[in-house]
Tab-separated table of C-alpha atoms in Angstrom:
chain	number	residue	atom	x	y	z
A	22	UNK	CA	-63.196	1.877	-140.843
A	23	UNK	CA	-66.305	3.586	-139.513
A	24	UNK	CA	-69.341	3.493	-142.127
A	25	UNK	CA	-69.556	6.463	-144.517
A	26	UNK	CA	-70.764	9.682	-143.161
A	27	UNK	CA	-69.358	8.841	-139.848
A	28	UNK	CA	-67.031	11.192	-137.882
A	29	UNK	CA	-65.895	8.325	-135.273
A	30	UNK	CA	-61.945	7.688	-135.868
A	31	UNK	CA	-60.052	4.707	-136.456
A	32	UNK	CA	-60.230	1.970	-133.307
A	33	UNK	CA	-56.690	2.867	-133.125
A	34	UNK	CA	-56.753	6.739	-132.780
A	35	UNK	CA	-59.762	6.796	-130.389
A	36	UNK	CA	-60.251	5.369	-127.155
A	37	UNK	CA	-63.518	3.371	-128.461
A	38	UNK	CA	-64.902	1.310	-132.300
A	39	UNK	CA	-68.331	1.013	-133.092
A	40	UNK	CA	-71.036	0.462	-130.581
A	41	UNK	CA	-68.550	1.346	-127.794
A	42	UNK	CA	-66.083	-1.429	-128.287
A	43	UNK	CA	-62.416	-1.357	-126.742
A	44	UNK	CA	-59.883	-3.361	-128.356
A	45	UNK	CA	-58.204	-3.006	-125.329
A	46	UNK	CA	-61.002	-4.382	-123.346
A	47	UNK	CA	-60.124	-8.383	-124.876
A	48	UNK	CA	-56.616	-7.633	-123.104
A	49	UNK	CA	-58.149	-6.519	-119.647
A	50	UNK	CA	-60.786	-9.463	-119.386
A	51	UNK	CA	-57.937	-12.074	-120.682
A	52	UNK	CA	-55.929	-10.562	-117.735
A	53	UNK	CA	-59.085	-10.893	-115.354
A	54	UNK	CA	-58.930	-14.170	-115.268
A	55	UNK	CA	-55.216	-15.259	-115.864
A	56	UNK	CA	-53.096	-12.201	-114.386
A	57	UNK	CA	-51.211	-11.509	-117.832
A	58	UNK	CA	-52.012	-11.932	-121.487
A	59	UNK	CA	-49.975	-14.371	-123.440
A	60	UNK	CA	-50.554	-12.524	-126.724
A	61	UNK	CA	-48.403	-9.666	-125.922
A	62	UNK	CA	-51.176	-7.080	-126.395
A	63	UNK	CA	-50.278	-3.434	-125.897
A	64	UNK	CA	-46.820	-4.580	-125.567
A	65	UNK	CA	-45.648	-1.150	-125.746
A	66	UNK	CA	-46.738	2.322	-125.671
A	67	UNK	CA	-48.810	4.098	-123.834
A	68	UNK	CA	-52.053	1.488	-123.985
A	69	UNK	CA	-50.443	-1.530	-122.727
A	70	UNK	CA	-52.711	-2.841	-119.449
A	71	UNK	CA	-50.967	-2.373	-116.305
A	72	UNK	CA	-52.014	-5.502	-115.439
A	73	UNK	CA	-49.081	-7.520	-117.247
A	74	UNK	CA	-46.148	-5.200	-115.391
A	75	UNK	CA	-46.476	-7.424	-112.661
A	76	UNK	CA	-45.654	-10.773	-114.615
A	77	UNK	CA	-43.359	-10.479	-117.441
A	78	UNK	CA	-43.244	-14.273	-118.101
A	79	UNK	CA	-45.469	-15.813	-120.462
A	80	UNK	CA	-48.760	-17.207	-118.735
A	81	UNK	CA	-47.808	-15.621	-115.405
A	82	UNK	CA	-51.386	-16.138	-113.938
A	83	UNK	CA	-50.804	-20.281	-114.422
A	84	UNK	CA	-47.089	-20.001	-112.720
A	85	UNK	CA	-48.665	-18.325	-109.872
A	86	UNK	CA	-51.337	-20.630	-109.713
A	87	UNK	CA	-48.823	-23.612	-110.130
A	88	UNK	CA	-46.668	-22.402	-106.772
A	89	UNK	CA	-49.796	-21.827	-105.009
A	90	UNK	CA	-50.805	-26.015	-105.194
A	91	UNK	CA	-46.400	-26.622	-105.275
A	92	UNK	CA	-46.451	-24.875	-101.895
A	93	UNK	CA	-49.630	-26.468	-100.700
A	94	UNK	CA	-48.262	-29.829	-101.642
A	95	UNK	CA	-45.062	-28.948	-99.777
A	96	UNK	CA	-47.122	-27.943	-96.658
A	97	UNK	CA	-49.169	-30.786	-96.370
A	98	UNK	CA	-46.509	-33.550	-97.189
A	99	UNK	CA	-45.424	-35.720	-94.076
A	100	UNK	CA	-42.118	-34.979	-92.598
A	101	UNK	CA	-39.116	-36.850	-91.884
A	102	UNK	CA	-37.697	-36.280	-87.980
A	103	UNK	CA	-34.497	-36.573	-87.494
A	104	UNK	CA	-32.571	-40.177	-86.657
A	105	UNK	CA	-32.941	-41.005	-83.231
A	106	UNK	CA	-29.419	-42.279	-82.238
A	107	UNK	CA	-28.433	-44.767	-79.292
A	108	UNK	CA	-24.947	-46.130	-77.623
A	109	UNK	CA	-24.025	-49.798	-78.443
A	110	UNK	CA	-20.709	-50.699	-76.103
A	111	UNK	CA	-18.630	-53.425	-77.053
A	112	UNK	CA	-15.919	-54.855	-75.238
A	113	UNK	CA	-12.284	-54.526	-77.321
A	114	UNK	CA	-12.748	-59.089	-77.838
A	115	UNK	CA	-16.502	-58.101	-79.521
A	116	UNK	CA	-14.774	-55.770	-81.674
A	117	UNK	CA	-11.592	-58.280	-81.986
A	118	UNK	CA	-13.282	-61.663	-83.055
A	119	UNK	CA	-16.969	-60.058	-84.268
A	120	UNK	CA	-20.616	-61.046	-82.528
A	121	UNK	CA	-23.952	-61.072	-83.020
A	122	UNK	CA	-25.979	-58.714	-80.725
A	123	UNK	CA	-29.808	-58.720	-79.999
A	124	UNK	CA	-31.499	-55.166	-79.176
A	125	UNK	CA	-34.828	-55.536	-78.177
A	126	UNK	CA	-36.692	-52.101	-78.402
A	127	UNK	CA	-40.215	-49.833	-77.573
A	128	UNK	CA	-41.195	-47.975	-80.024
A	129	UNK	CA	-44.769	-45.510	-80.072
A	130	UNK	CA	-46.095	-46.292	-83.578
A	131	UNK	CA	-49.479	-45.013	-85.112
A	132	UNK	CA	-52.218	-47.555	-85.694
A	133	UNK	CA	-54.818	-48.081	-88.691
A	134	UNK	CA	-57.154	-46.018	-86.229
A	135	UNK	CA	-54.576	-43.306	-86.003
A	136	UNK	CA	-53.886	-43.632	-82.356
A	137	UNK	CA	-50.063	-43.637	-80.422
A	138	UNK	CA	-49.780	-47.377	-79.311
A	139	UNK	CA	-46.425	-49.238	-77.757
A	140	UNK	CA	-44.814	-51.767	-79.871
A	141	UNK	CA	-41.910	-54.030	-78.990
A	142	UNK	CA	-39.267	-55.924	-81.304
A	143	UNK	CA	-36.008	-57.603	-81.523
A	144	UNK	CA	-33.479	-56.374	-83.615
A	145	UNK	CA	-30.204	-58.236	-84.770
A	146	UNK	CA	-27.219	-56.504	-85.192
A	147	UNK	CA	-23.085	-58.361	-86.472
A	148	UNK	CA	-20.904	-56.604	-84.991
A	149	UNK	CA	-18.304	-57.295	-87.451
A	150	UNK	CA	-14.132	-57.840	-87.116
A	151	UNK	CA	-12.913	-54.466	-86.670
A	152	UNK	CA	-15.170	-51.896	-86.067
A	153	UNK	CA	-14.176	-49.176	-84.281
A	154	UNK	CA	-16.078	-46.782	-82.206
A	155	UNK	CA	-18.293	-44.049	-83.674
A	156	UNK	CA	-19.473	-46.694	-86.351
A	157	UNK	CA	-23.298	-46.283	-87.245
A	158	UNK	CA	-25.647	-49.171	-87.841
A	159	UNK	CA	-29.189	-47.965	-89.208
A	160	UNK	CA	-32.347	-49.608	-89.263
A	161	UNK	CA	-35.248	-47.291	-91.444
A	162	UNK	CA	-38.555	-46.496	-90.059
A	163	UNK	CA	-37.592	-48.288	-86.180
A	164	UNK	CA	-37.930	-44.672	-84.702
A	165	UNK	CA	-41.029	-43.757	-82.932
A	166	UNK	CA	-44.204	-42.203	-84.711
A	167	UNK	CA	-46.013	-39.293	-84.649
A	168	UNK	CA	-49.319	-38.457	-86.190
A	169	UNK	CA	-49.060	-36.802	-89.722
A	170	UNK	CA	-44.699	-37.793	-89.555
A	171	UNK	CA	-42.972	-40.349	-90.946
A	172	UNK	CA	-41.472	-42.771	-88.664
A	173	UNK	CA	-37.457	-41.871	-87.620
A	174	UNK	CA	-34.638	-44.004	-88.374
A	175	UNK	CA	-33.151	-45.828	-85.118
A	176	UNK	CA	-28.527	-45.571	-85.486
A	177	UNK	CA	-26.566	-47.829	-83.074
A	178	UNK	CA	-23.737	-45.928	-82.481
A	179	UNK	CA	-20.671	-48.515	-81.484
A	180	UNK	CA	-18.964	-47.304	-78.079
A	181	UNK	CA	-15.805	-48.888	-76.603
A	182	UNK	CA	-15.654	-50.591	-73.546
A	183	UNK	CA	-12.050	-50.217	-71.672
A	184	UNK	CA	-9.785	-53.022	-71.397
A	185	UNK	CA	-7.884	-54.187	-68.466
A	186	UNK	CA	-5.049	-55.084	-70.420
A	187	UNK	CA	-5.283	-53.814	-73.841
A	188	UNK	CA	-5.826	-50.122	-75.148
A	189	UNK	CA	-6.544	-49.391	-79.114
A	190	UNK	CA	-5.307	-47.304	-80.876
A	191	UNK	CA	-6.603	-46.914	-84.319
A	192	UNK	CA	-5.940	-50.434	-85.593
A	193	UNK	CA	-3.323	-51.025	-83.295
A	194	UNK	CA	-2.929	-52.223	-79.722
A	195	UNK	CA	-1.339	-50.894	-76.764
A	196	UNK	CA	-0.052	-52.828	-73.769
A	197	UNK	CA	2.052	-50.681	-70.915
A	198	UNK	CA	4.409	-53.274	-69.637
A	199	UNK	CA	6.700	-52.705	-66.400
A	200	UNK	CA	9.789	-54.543	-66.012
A	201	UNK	CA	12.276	-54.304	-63.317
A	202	UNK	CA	15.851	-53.196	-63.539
A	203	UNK	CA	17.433	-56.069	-63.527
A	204	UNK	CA	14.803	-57.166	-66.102
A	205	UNK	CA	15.669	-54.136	-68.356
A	206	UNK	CA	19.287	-54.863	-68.293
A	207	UNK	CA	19.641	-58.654	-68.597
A	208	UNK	CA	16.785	-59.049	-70.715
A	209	UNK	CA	13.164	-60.611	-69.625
A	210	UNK	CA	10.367	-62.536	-71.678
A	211	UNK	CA	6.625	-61.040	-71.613
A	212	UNK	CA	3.774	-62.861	-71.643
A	213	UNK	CA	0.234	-62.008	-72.846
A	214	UNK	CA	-2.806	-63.251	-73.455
A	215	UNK	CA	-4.202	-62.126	-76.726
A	216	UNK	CA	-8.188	-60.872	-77.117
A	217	UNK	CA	-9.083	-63.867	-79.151
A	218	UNK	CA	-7.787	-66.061	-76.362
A	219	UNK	CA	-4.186	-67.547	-77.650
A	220	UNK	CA	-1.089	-66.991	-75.624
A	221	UNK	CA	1.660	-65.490	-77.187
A	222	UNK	CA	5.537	-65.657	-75.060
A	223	UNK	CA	7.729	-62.529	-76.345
A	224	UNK	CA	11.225	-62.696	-75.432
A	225	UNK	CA	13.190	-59.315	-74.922
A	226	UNK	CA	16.812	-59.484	-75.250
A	227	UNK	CA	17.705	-55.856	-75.873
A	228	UNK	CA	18.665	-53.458	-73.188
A	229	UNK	CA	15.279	-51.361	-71.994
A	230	UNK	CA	15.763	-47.565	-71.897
A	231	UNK	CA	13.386	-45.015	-71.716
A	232	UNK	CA	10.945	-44.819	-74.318
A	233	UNK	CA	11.569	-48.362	-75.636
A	234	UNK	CA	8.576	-50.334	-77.723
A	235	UNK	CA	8.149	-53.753	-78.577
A	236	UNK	CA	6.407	-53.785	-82.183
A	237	UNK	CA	4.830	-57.224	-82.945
A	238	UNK	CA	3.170	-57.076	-86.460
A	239	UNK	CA	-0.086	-58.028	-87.328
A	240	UNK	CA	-1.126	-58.974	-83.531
A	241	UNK	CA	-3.289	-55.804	-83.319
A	242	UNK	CA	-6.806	-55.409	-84.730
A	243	UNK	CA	-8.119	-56.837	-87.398
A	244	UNK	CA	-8.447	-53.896	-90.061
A	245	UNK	CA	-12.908	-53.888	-91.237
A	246	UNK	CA	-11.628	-52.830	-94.933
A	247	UNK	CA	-8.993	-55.233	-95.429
A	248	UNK	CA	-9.847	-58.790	-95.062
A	249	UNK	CA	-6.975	-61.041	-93.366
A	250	UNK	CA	-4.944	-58.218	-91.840
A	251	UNK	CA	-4.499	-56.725	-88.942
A	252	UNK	CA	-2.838	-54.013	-87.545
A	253	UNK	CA	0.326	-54.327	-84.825
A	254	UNK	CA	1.023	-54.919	-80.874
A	255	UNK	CA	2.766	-52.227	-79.457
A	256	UNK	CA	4.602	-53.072	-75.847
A	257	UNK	CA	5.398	-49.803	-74.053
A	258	UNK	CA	7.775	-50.768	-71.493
A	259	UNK	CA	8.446	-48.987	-68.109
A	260	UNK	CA	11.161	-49.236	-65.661
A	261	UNK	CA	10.810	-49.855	-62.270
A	262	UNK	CA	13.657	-48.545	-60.584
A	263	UNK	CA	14.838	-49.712	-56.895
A	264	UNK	CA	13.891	-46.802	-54.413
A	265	UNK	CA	17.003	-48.581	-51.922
A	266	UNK	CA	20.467	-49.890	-52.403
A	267	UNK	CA	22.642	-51.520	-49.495
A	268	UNK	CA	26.334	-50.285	-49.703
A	269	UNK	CA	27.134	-53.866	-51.027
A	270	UNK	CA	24.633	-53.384	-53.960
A	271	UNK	CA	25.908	-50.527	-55.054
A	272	UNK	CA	29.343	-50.888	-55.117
A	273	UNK	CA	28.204	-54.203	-56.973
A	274	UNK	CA	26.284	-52.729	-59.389
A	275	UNK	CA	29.326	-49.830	-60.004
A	276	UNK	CA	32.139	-52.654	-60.963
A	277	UNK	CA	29.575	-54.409	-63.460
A	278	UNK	CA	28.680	-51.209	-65.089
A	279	UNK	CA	32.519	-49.797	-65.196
A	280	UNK	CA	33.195	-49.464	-68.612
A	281	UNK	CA	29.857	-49.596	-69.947
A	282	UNK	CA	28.500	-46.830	-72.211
C-alpha cells in the first residue's frame, strides 16, 4: 500500500508502484532473455506480456535454443553415402559345390593429412552351396571416401553365369533333352553329367509324348537354408520327328501302330 497521505493506487490498479516500479517489468526482462516466463505471470487478462503468445510451453526460450545446437549438430554430422554395389558371376558348379573367391579392389580413402589417396586390398568372399543370384555380400566401410563422409559400404551382388547344359530354376534344374522317334516309342536311356562332376545313366521306358518330364529328386541344387537337401532334375524331353518316310517305312510303321491307342 502506498504510504499515508499518498494518492498513488494499488500496484495492481495503476500502471506503476512506488518510485516508478512495474510489476510487470520482472515478466518483460525474464522474457528478454529466455523468450517466455516460466512463472506464468500475467497469465490472463489484459496485462499478460505478448511476449509468451509465441511459446506456450514451459521454458520455450531453452527449447528453441536446444533445436538451434540439435539442428547444428545434425548439420555438421558426417554422412553416410549410399552402398556402392558390384556384379559377382558365378558359374551354375560355383553355386553347385561352393568356392572361395578373391576380389582385389581400389578404393580413394582420406589420409591422416586429409588428402584423397588410392588404396588397394584383397577381399575374400565363400560363395556358399546354393546361392542364387541377386544374393548380397557386404563388407562395411570398403567404399571409397570423401572428405567430411563416412566411407560407403562395398555389396557383391551374385550374378549367374549360363550353362551349356543345365538351366536353374529356383532350386531346381532344367535339362532340354531331344530324343528321336524311335527313341520316344521304344524307350531310350539319357545320360548326364552332373555339376559336381558324377555321371548319372537314366533309363526311360515310358512312351514320350508331348510335354513329357523326367523328375529325378534331389539331383537339383543344393537348397542354402536347408543343409543336406537339394532340390530336383527336371528332363524336358523333345521329339525329333523324321521330316521323310520311304513308302516301305510307312506302310511299316502303319501295321505296328494298327491297333494302338
Amino acid at each position: 500500500m502506498p504510504p499515508p497521505g499518498s494518492s498513488r493506487p494499488p500496484f495492481g490498479k495503476g500502471t506503476s508502484g512506488p518510485n516508478g516500479f512495474n510489476p510487470r517489468n520482472a515478466e518483460d526482462i525474464f522474457a528478454e532473455f529466455f523468450g517466455s516466463s516460466p512463472f506464468g505471470f500475467g497469465s490472463s487478462g489484459p496485462t499478460r506480456s505478448a511476449r509468451f503468445h509465441s511459446d506456450g510451453a514451459k521454458f520455450g526460450g531453452f527449447n528453441s535454443t536446444d533445436n538451434i545446437f540439435r539442428s547444428h549438430n545434425e548439420a555438421t554430422a558426417p554422412r553416410k553415402p549410399p552402398p556402392v554395389e558390384s556384379k559377382l558371376p558365378c558359374s551354375l558348379e560355383e553355386l553347385y559345390t561352393g568356392s572361395t573367391r578373391k576380389m582385389k579392389i581400389s578404393r580413394t580413402v582420406v589420409n591422416a593429412a586429409g588428402r584423397q589417396v588410392q588404396e588397394s586390398e584383397i577381399l575374400t568372399i565363400d560363395v556358399k552351396p546354393g546361392w542364387k543370384k541377386g544374393t548380397k555380400i557386404t563388407f562395411p566401410d570398403k567404399g571409397n571416401e570423401q572428405p567430411n563422409q563416412l566411407p560407403a559400404d562395398l555389396v557383391f551382388v551374385i550374378d549367374e553365369k549360363p550353362h551349356d547344359l543345365y538351366k536353374r530354376d529356383g532350386n531346381d534344374l532344367v535339362v532340354n533333352q531331344r530324343v528321336l522317334l524311335e527313341e520316344a516309342l521304344g524307350g531310350t536311356t539319357v545320360n548326364l553329367v552332373t555339376l559336381d562332376g558324377h555321371n548319372l545313366s537314366l533309363p526311360v521306358t515310358d512312351i514320350i509324348g508331348p510335354g513329357y518330364e523326367l523328375v529325378i529328386a534331389r539331383e537339383g541344387m543344393p537348397i542354402a537354408k536347408e543343409t543336406g537337401n537339394r532340390g530336383d532334375l527336371r528332363i524336358k524331353f523333345e521329339v525329333k520327328f523324321p521330316t521323310n518316310l520311304t513308302p516301305e517305312q510307312r506302310e511299316g510303321l502303319k501295321r505296328a501302330l494298327v491297333g494302338v491307342k
